[in-house]
Amino acid sequence: MTTRREFLKKMGAMAATGLVMPTILSENNLFARSVAANDKINIALIGCRGMGWSNLNDFLIHPEVECVALCDIDKSILENKASELVKMRSGKPELYGDYRKLLERKDIDAVIIGTPDHWHCLQMVDACSAGKDVYVEKPLANSIAECDAMVAAAKKYNRVVQVGQQQRSGNHWHEMKKYIDSGKLGKIAKVNVWANFGYATILNPVPDSPVPAGIDFETWLGPAPKRTFNEKRFHGSWRMFWDYGGGLMTDWGVHLMDMALWGMNVNGMPNRILSSGGNFAYPENYAETFDTLSVVYEFDDFTIQWSNVSIEAGPYGRNYGVEFIGTNGILVANRESWEVYPVQNKIEAIKSMPNYQDHRDHVTNFLNCMKTREMNTACTVDNGSLCAKYAHLGNISARVRSALVYDDVKKTFNHREANKLIKPDYRKPWKFPEL
Ligand SMILES: NC(=O)c1ccc[n+]([C@@H]2O[C@H](COP(=O)([O-])OP(=O)(O)OC[C@H]3O[C@@H](n4cnc5c(N)ncnc54)[C@H](O)[C@@H]3O)[C@@H](O)[C@H]2O)c1
């Protein structure tokens, strides 16, 4: 029998002759378990509080899936979720506070990453390099440069990656796309996208306080700048502070901009981005991100316009949605339905309802892709990256108060201050992944 050492030696010799790709030589990758159709799938969850836990629940619908490990920096969340898991399944998961220890385990096939956005990149890249497949929550990352690193990591380590933009697995969104592709709407001149949610406003700030017992706040901050603990910048509401998230623009923006970009077959950057925002609805808003924001993405022959305000109302009686405006009709969609409103009776009115299975189907798609080694998941890392970049472009243009052009090959804006917002400075000892 060939030992691990002999095998590595043989592969090294083959690499020297050019017979294997050098990236396959990553030791972890070589010994990554590959899942066959009838195999058990061992998964682990990193970041257990909100969406991570919801994701895990849909994974556990599948009897072949076992959750063997949970990781969180908050001991009470970790213990609560572990005991809930034991009630759902017989086996007790191993508990971790440091995801790197969890990644050392060879029996884990895939990880779910449900941590705040500023953690996605490091954890995803490390998971890929440890030979794990990854279900990573949206937005893919908290910066443009991190998106690029994650795309590179998935390719370098040849991992199956699903981004948690579950609308990509929604039946009515696929029907909507088919309808748009039919051309019935005529020439689409403009797409409006909006998300008006009150949680973008954080009122009644509280002073910084000691770190509550059982929380490893240093690790929660991770690569983000050092600061003292404040409960309003922590669980759940971190998404309204630039170091950890991008407000409604990234939180809902990636879901809805995804539909706009998909509908319009956009695969690259816009010609120009013009954006303006601030805390205008509630000037006393403690959040750094904008409770009010408007972004125009310019293309050769149409525009996409994003808008958010933290007042829960909106056109068509919907506080969030996407509107494709064509010469023959207007198509309006959100998670509740899509509808066509004819212009001057040029086409038929339509209303189409969803089956509300998006999330379950998204998880099933990931598991099937793991089994068949299909890299083209329902929401690939490239797709997640494109949407996240659009969201960051909108925020950056408003933050520097300038119209911008972004060159995605040279990785630069036509603006010095905007360039400083492309890549975060990771706080030591964390290092920005080099791939
Ligand atoms: N797909 C969707 O519809 C959807 C919905 C909600 C949230 N999300 C995404 O899910 C992610 C999590 O959001 P949330 O609302 O659940 O946040 P949350 O604050 O409720 O939960 C994050 C969890 O991660 C833990 N954590 C933080 N740093 C960690 C680390 N280094 N290692 C291990 N655990 C760590 C926290 O303690 C917490 O338990 C975000 O990226 C968010 O955008 C997606």
Coordinates of C-alpha atoms and ligand atoms in Angstrom, one line a residue:
M1 CA 0.0 0.0 0.0
T2 CA 1.3 3.5 -0.8
T3 CA 1.9 5.6 2.2
R4 CA 1.0 9.3 2.4
R5 CA 4.7 10.2 2.3
E6 CA 5.3 8.0 -0.8
F7 CA 2.2 9.3 -2.5
L8 CA 3.3 12.9 -2.0
K9 CA 6.7 12.1 -3.3
K10 CA 5.2 10.4 -6.4
M11 CA 3.0 13.4 -7.0
G12 CA 5.9 15.8 -6.6
A13 CA 7.8 13.9 -9.3
M14 CA 4.8 14.0 -11.6
A15 CA 4.4 17.8 -11.0
A16 CA 8.0 18.3 -12.0
T17 CA 7.2 16.6 -15.4
G18 CA 4.1 18.9 -15.7
L19 CA 1.7 15.9 -15.4
V20 CA -0.3 17.4 -12.5
M21 CA -1.3 20.9 -11.8
P22 CA 0.8 22.4 -8.9
T23 CA -2.3 23.4 -7.0
I24 CA -3.4 19.8 -6.6
L25 CA -0.3 19.4 -4.5
S26 CA -1.8 21.2 -1.6
E27 CA -1.5 18.4 1.1
N28 CA -5.0 19.1 2.4
N29 CA -6.5 19.0 -1.0
L30 CA -4.9 15.6 -1.8
F31 CA -6.5 14.1 1.2
A32 CA -9.8 16.0 1.1
R33 CA -12.6 13.5 1.2
S34 CA -14.5 13.3 -2.0
V35 CA -18.2 12.6 -1.5
A36 CA -19.8 9.8 -3.5
A37 CA -23.5 9.7 -4.3
N38 CA -24.5 7.5 -1.3
D39 CA -21.9 8.7 1.2
K40 CA -22.6 10.4 4.5
I41 CA -21.7 14.1 4.3
N42 CA -20.1 15.6 7.3
I43 CA -20.6 19.3 7.7
A44 CA -19.6 21.9 10.2
L45 CA -21.2 25.3 10.9
I46 CA -19.0 28.4 11.6
G47 CA -21.1 31.2 13.0
C48 CA -24.2 29.7 14.6
R49 CA -26.5 32.5 15.7
G50 CA -28.8 33.7 12.9
M51 CA -28.6 32.7 9.2
G52 CA -25.9 30.1 9.9
W53 CA -28.4 28.2 12.1
S54 CA -31.2 28.6 9.5
N55 CA -28.9 27.2 6.9
L56 CA -28.0 24.2 9.0
N57 CA -31.6 23.4 9.6
D58 CA -32.1 23.0 5.8
F59 CA -29.0 20.9 5.5
L60 CA -30.3 18.5 8.2
I61 CA -33.5 17.8 6.2
H62 CA -31.2 15.5 4.2
P63 CA -30.6 12.2 6.1
E64 CA -27.2 11.7 4.7
V65 CA -26.0 15.0 6.3
E66 CA -24.4 14.9 9.7
C67 CA -23.3 18.1 11.5
V68 CA -20.2 17.0 13.3
A69 CA -18.9 20.4 14.6
L70 CA -20.1 23.8 15.5
C71 CA -17.9 26.9 15.9
D72 CA -18.7 30.2 17.5
I73 CA -17.0 32.9 19.6
D74 CA -20.0 33.2 21.8
K75 CA -20.1 30.3 24.3
S76 CA -23.8 30.6 25.2
I77 CA -24.8 30.5 21.5
L78 CA -22.5 27.5 20.9
E79 CA -24.0 25.6 23.9
N80 CA -27.6 26.4 23.1
K81 CA -27.3 25.4 19.4
A82 CA -25.4 22.2 20.4
S83 CA -28.2 21.1 22.7
E84 CA -30.8 22.0 20.0
L85 CA -28.8 19.9 17.6
V86 CA -28.7 16.9 20.0
K87 CA -32.5 17.0 20.2
M88 CA -32.7 17.0 16.4
R89 CA -30.0 14.3 15.8
S90 CA -28.5 11.8 18.2
G91 CA -24.8 12.6 17.8
K92 CA -23.2 15.5 19.8
P93 CA -21.2 17.9 17.7
E94 CA -17.7 18.9 18.7
L95 CA -17.6 22.5 19.8
Y96 CA -15.0 25.0 18.7
G97 CA -14.1 28.7 19.3
D98 CA -11.4 28.8 16.7
Y99 CA -12.4 27.8 13.2
R100 CA -8.9 27.0 12.2
K101 CA -8.9 24.0 14.7
L102 CA -12.2 22.8 13.1
L103 CA -10.6 23.0 9.7
E104 CA -7.8 20.7 10.8
R105 CA -10.3 17.8 10.9
K106 CA -10.1 15.5 8.0
D107 CA -13.6 14.0 8.3
I108 CA -15.3 17.3 7.5
D109 CA -16.5 17.6 3.9
A110 CA -18.0 21.0 3.9
V111 CA -18.4 24.1 6.1
I112 CA -21.3 26.6 6.3
I113 CA -20.0 30.1 6.9
G114 CA -22.6 32.2 8.8
T115 CA -20.4 34.8 10.4
P116 CA -20.5 38.6 9.9
D117 CA -19.3 39.7 6.4
H118 CA -15.9 40.9 7.5
W119 CA -15.0 37.2 8.4
H120 CA -16.3 35.5 5.2
C121 CA -13.1 35.9 3.2
L122 CA -10.5 34.5 5.6
Q123 CA -12.7 31.6 6.7
M124 CA -13.7 30.7 3.1
V125 CA -10.1 30.8 1.8
D126 CA -8.8 28.8 4.7
A127 CA -11.7 26.3 4.3
C128 CA -10.9 25.9 0.6
S129 CA -7.2 25.4 1.3
A130 CA -8.1 22.8 3.9
G131 CA -10.0 20.9 1.1
K132 CA -13.5 21.7 2.3
D133 CA -16.4 22.6 0.1
V134 CA -18.1 25.8 1.2
Y135 CA -21.6 27.2 1.6
V136 CA -20.8 30.9 2.4
E137 CA -23.4 33.5 3.3
K138 CA -23.9 36.6 1.2
P139 CA -22.6 39.2 0.6
L140 CA -19.6 37.2 -0.5
A141 CA -17.3 39.6 1.2
N142 CA -17.0 43.0 2.9
S143 CA -14.7 44.5 0.2
I144 CA -14.0 44.2 -3.5
A145 CA -10.5 42.8 -3.0
E146 CA -11.8 40.1 -0.7
C147 CA -14.2 39.0 -3.4
D148 CA -11.3 38.6 -5.8
A149 CA -9.4 36.6 -3.3
M150 CA -12.3 34.2 -2.7
V151 CA -12.9 33.7 -6.4
A152 CA -9.2 32.8 -6.7
A153 CA -9.3 30.4 -3.7
A154 CA -12.3 28.4 -5.1
K155 CA -10.5 28.0 -8.4
K156 CA -7.0 27.3 -6.9
Y157 CA -8.3 24.6 -4.5
N158 CA -11.0 23.3 -6.9
R159 CA -13.8 23.5 -4.3
V160 CA -17.5 23.4 -4.7
V161 CA -18.8 26.8 -3.5
Q162 CA -22.4 28.0 -3.0
V163 CA -23.1 31.6 -2.1
G164 CA -26.2 32.1 0.1
Q165 CA -28.2 34.0 -2.5
Q166 CA -31.0 31.6 -2.4
Q167 CA -33.2 33.5 -4.9
R168 CA -31.0 31.8 -7.5
S169 CA -32.8 28.6 -6.6
G170 CA -36.3 30.1 -6.6
N171 CA -38.7 28.7 -9.2
H172 CA -40.6 32.0 -9.7
W173 CA -37.3 33.9 -10.2
H174 CA -36.3 31.4 -12.9
E175 CA -39.8 31.9 -14.5
M176 CA -39.2 35.7 -14.3
K177 CA -35.9 35.3 -16.1
K178 CA -37.4 33.2 -18.8
Y179 CA -40.1 35.8 -19.3
I180 CA -37.6 38.6 -19.6
D181 CA -35.5 36.6 -22.0
S182 CA -38.6 36.1 -24.2
G183 CA -38.3 39.8 -25.1
K184 CA -42.0 40.4 -24.5
L185 CA -41.3 43.5 -22.4
G186 CA -39.8 45.2 -25.4
K187 CA -36.7 47.3 -25.0
I188 CA -35.8 47.5 -21.3
A189 CA -34.5 51.0 -20.7
K190 CA -34.3 51.0 -16.9
V191 CA -34.3 48.6 -13.9
N192 CA -35.3 49.9 -10.5
V193 CA -34.2 48.0 -7.4
W194 CA -35.3 49.0 -3.9
A195 CA -35.1 47.8 -0.3
N196 CA -36.7 49.8 2.4
F197 CA -36.2 48.2 5.8
G198 CA -36.4 49.9 9.2
Y199 CA -33.6 47.8 10.7
A200 CA -31.2 50.1 8.8
T201 CA -31.8 52.6 11.5
I202 CA -30.2 52.1 15.0
L203 CA -31.7 54.5 17.5
N204 CA -30.9 54.9 21.2
P205 CA -27.1 54.2 21.2
V206 CA -25.6 52.7 24.3
P207 CA -22.1 53.5 25.7
D208 CA -19.2 51.0 25.2
S209 CA -19.2 48.4 27.9
P210 CA -17.1 45.5 29.2
V211 CA -17.2 42.4 27.0
P212 CA -20.0 40.1 28.3
A213 CA -18.9 36.7 29.8
G214 CA -18.4 33.9 27.4
I215 CA -17.7 36.1 24.3
D216 CA -14.3 36.1 22.6
F217 CA -14.7 39.7 21.2
E218 CA -11.1 39.8 20.0
T219 CA -11.8 36.9 17.6
W220 CA -15.2 38.4 16.7
L221 CA -13.3 41.6 15.6
G222 CA -10.7 39.4 13.8
P223 CA -9.1 41.3 10.9
A224 CA -11.3 44.4 11.6
P225 CA -9.8 47.4 13.5
K226 CA -9.4 47.1 17.3
R227 CA -12.1 48.8 19.3
T228 CA -14.0 48.4 22.6
F229 CA -17.2 46.4 22.9
N230 CA -20.5 48.0 22.1
E231 CA -23.6 45.9 22.0
K232 CA -25.2 47.9 19.1
R233 CA -22.2 47.1 16.9
F234 CA -22.4 43.4 17.7
H235 CA -24.7 40.5 17.1
G236 CA -27.2 41.2 14.3
S237 CA -26.6 45.0 14.0
W238 CA -22.9 44.8 13.0
R239 CA -24.1 45.1 9.4
M240 CA -24.7 48.9 9.8
F241 CA -21.0 49.6 10.5
W242 CA -18.4 49.8 7.7
D243 CA -15.8 47.6 9.3
Y244 CA -18.1 44.6 9.3
G245 CA -20.9 45.3 6.8
G246 CA -22.3 47.6 4.2
G247 CA -25.9 48.4 5.3
L248 CA -28.9 47.7 3.2
M249 CA -26.9 48.1 0.0
T250 CA -24.9 44.9 0.7
D251 CA -27.4 43.1 3.0
W252 CA -30.4 43.2 0.6
G253 CA -28.5 44.7 -2.3
V254 CA -26.8 41.5 -3.3
H255 CA -30.1 39.5 -3.3
L256 CA -32.0 42.1 -5.4
M257 CA -29.1 43.4 -7.6
D258 CA -28.5 39.8 -8.5
M259 CA -31.9 39.6 -10.0
A260 CA -31.4 42.9 -11.9
L261 CA -28.0 41.9 -13.2
W262 CA -29.2 38.4 -14.1
G263 CA -32.3 39.7 -15.8
M264 CA -30.2 42.1 -17.9
N265 CA -27.4 39.5 -18.6
V266 CA -24.7 41.8 -17.0
N267 CA -21.5 39.9 -16.3
G268 CA -19.0 42.8 -15.9
M269 CA -18.7 46.3 -14.4
P270 CA -20.9 49.2 -15.2
N271 CA -19.6 52.2 -17.3
R272 CA -20.0 54.5 -14.3
I273 CA -21.5 54.6 -10.8
L274 CA -23.2 57.7 -9.4
S275 CA -24.3 57.5 -5.8
S276 CA -25.5 59.7 -3.0
G277 CA -26.5 58.8 0.6
G278 CA -26.6 59.6 4.2
N279 CA -28.6 59.3 7.4
F280 CA -31.4 61.5 6.3
A281 CA -34.6 59.7 7.5
Y282 CA -33.2 59.6 11.1
P283 CA -30.3 62.0 11.5
E284 CA -29.8 60.6 15.1
N285 CA -29.2 57.1 13.5
Y286 CA -26.2 55.5 15.3
A287 CA -25.4 53.4 12.2
E288 CA -22.5 54.4 9.9
T289 CA -24.1 53.0 6.8
F290 CA -26.8 55.0 5.0
D291 CA -30.5 54.9 6.0
T292 CA -31.1 56.6 2.6
L293 CA -29.1 55.8 -0.5
S294 CA -29.6 56.2 -4.3
V295 CA -27.2 54.6 -6.8
V296 CA -27.3 54.8 -10.6
Y297 CA -25.3 52.1 -12.5
E298 CA -24.8 53.3 -16.1
F299 CA -24.5 50.9 -19.0
D300 CA -24.4 51.5 -22.8
D301 CA -28.2 51.5 -23.4
F302 CA -29.9 51.1 -20.0
T303 CA -29.5 52.0 -16.4
I304 CA -30.0 50.1 -13.2
Q305 CA -31.0 52.2 -10.2
W306 CA -30.7 51.1 -6.5
S307 CA -32.6 52.9 -3.8
N308 CA -32.9 52.3 -0.1
V309 CA -34.6 54.2 2.7
S310 CA -35.3 52.9 6.2
I311 CA -39.0 53.7 6.0
E312 CA -41.0 50.5 5.3
A313 CA -43.1 51.5 2.2
G314 CA -42.5 51.4 -1.5
P315 CA -44.0 51.3 -5.0
Y316 CA -46.6 48.6 -5.9
G317 CA -47.3 48.2 -2.2
R318 CA -43.9 46.5 -1.8
N319 CA -41.2 47.8 0.4
Y320 CA -38.6 45.9 -1.6
G321 CA -38.4 44.6 -5.2
V322 CA -37.1 44.8 -8.7
E323 CA -38.8 46.6 -11.6
F324 CA -37.9 46.0 -15.2
I325 CA -39.3 48.9 -17.3
G326 CA -39.7 47.9 -21.0
T327 CA -41.4 49.6 -23.9
N328 CA -44.2 47.0 -23.9
G329 CA -44.7 46.5 -20.2
I330 CA -43.2 46.7 -16.7
L331 CA -42.3 43.5 -14.7
V332 CA -42.2 43.9 -11.0
A333 CA -40.9 41.1 -8.7
N334 CA -40.0 40.3 -5.2
R335 CA -40.1 37.1 -3.1
E336 CA -43.9 37.2 -2.9
S337 CA -44.7 37.2 -6.6
W338 CA -43.8 38.7 -10.0
E339 CA -46.3 40.6 -12.1
V340 CA -46.4 42.1 -15.6
Y341 CA -48.2 45.5 -16.0
P342 CA -48.8 46.1 -19.8
V343 CA -48.0 49.5 -21.3
Q344 CA -51.1 50.5 -23.5
N345 CA -52.3 46.9 -23.6
K346 CA -49.3 45.9 -25.7
I347 CA -48.9 42.6 -23.8
E348 CA -50.9 40.4 -21.4
A349 CA -51.0 41.1 -17.7
I350 CA -49.5 38.2 -15.7
K351 CA -49.1 37.3 -12.0
S352 CA -46.9 34.4 -10.9
M353 CA -46.5 33.1 -7.4
P354 CA -43.5 31.4 -5.8
N355 CA -43.4 27.9 -4.2
Y356 CA -41.3 29.4 -1.3
Q357 CA -38.8 26.5 -1.6
D358 CA -35.8 28.8 -2.6
H359 CA -33.7 28.1 0.4
R360 CA -34.3 24.4 0.7
D361 CA -33.6 24.0 -3.0
H362 CA -30.5 26.1 -2.8
V363 CA -29.1 23.8 -0.1
T364 CA -30.1 20.7 -2.0
N365 CA -28.3 22.1 -5.1
F366 CA -25.1 22.5 -3.1
L367 CA -25.3 19.0 -1.7
N368 CA -25.9 17.5 -5.2
C369 CA -23.0 19.5 -6.6
M370 CA -20.8 18.2 -3.8
K371 CA -21.7 14.7 -4.8
T372 CA -21.1 15.1 -8.5
R373 CA -18.2 17.6 -8.2
E374 CA -20.3 20.0 -10.3
M375 CA -18.6 23.4 -9.9
N376 CA -21.4 25.3 -11.5
T377 CA -23.6 25.7 -8.4
A378 CA -26.9 27.7 -8.4
C379 CA -25.0 30.7 -7.1
T380 CA -21.3 30.4 -7.9
V381 CA -18.5 32.3 -6.2
D382 CA -18.2 34.4 -9.5
N383 CA -21.9 35.2 -9.3
G384 CA -21.7 36.2 -5.6
S385 CA -18.6 38.2 -6.3
L386 CA -20.2 40.2 -9.1
C387 CA -23.2 41.2 -7.0
A388 CA -21.1 42.0 -3.9
K389 CA -18.9 44.2 -6.0
Y390 CA -21.9 46.1 -7.4
A391 CA -23.0 46.7 -3.8
H392 CA -19.6 47.9 -2.7
L393 CA -19.4 50.2 -5.8
G394 CA -22.6 51.9 -4.8
N395 CA -21.5 52.4 -1.2
I396 CA -18.0 53.6 -2.2
S397 CA -19.3 56.2 -4.6
A398 CA -21.6 57.6 -1.9
R399 CA -18.8 57.5 0.7
V400 CA -16.4 59.5 -1.4
R401 CA -19.2 61.7 -2.9
S402 CA -18.1 61.2 -6.5
A403 CA -19.2 59.5 -9.6
L404 CA -16.8 56.7 -10.3
V405 CA -15.4 54.4 -12.9
Y406 CA -14.0 51.1 -11.7
D407 CA -11.5 49.1 -13.8
D408 CA -11.9 45.4 -12.7
V409 CA -8.8 44.4 -14.6
K410 CA -6.4 47.0 -13.2
K411 CA -8.4 46.9 -9.9
T412 CA -8.5 50.6 -9.6
F413 CA -11.0 53.5 -9.5
N414 CA -10.4 56.8 -11.3
H415 CA -10.4 58.3 -7.8
R416 CA -7.7 58.3 -5.1
E417 CA -10.0 58.1 -2.0
A418 CA -12.1 55.4 -3.6
N419 CA -9.0 53.3 -4.2
K420 CA -8.4 53.3 -0.4
L421 CA -11.7 51.5 0.0
I422 CA -11.0 48.5 -2.3
K423 CA -9.0 46.4 0.2
P424 CA -9.2 46.5 4.0
D425 CA -6.0 46.6 6.1
Y426 CA -6.2 43.4 8.1
R427 CA -5.3 43.8 11.7
K428 CA -2.4 41.7 12.9
P429 CA -2.0 38.8 13.3
W430 CA -4.5 38.2 10.6
K431 CA -3.1 38.4 7.1
F432 CA -4.9 39.2 3.9
P433 CA -5.0 36.0 1.8
E434 CA -2.4 35.9 -0.9
L435 CA -3.3 33.5 -3.7
Ligands
LIG1 N1 -29.2 34.5 2.8 C1 -29.9 35.2 3.5 O1 -31.1 35.4 3.3 C2 -29.4 35.8 4.8 C3 -30.2 36.3 5.8 C4 -29.6 36.8 6.9 C5 -28.2 36.9 7.1 N2 -27.4 36.5 6.0 C6 -26.0 36.5 6.1 O2 -25.5 35.6 7.1 C7 -24.4 36.1 7.8 C8 -24.6 36.1 9.3 O3 -25.6 37.1 9.6 P1 -26.5 36.9 10.9 O4 -27.6 37.9 10.8 O5 -26.8 35.5 11.2 O6 -25.4 37.5 12.0 P2 -25.4 37.2 13.6 O7 -24.6 38.3 14.2 O8 -26.8 36.9 14.0 O9 -24.6 35.8 13.7 C9 -23.2 35.7 13.4 C10 -22.7 34.6 14.3 O10 -21.3 34.5 13.9 C11 -20.5 34.4 15.1 N3 -19.1 34.7 14.9 C12 -18.6 35.9 14.6 N4 -17.3 35.8 14.4 C13 -17.0 34.5 14.4 C14 -15.8 33.8 14.2 N5 -14.6 34.4 13.9 N6 -15.8 32.4 14.4 C15 -17.0 31.8 14.7 N7 -18.2 32.5 14.9 C16 -18.1 33.8 14.7 C17 -21.2 35.3 16.1 O11 -20.9 35.1 17.4 C18 -22.7 34.9 15.8 O12 -23.1 33.8 16.5 C19 -24.1 37.5 7.2 O13 -23.1 37.4 6.2 C20 -25.5 37.9 6.6 O14 -25.3 38.8 5.5 C21 -28.0 35.9 4.9

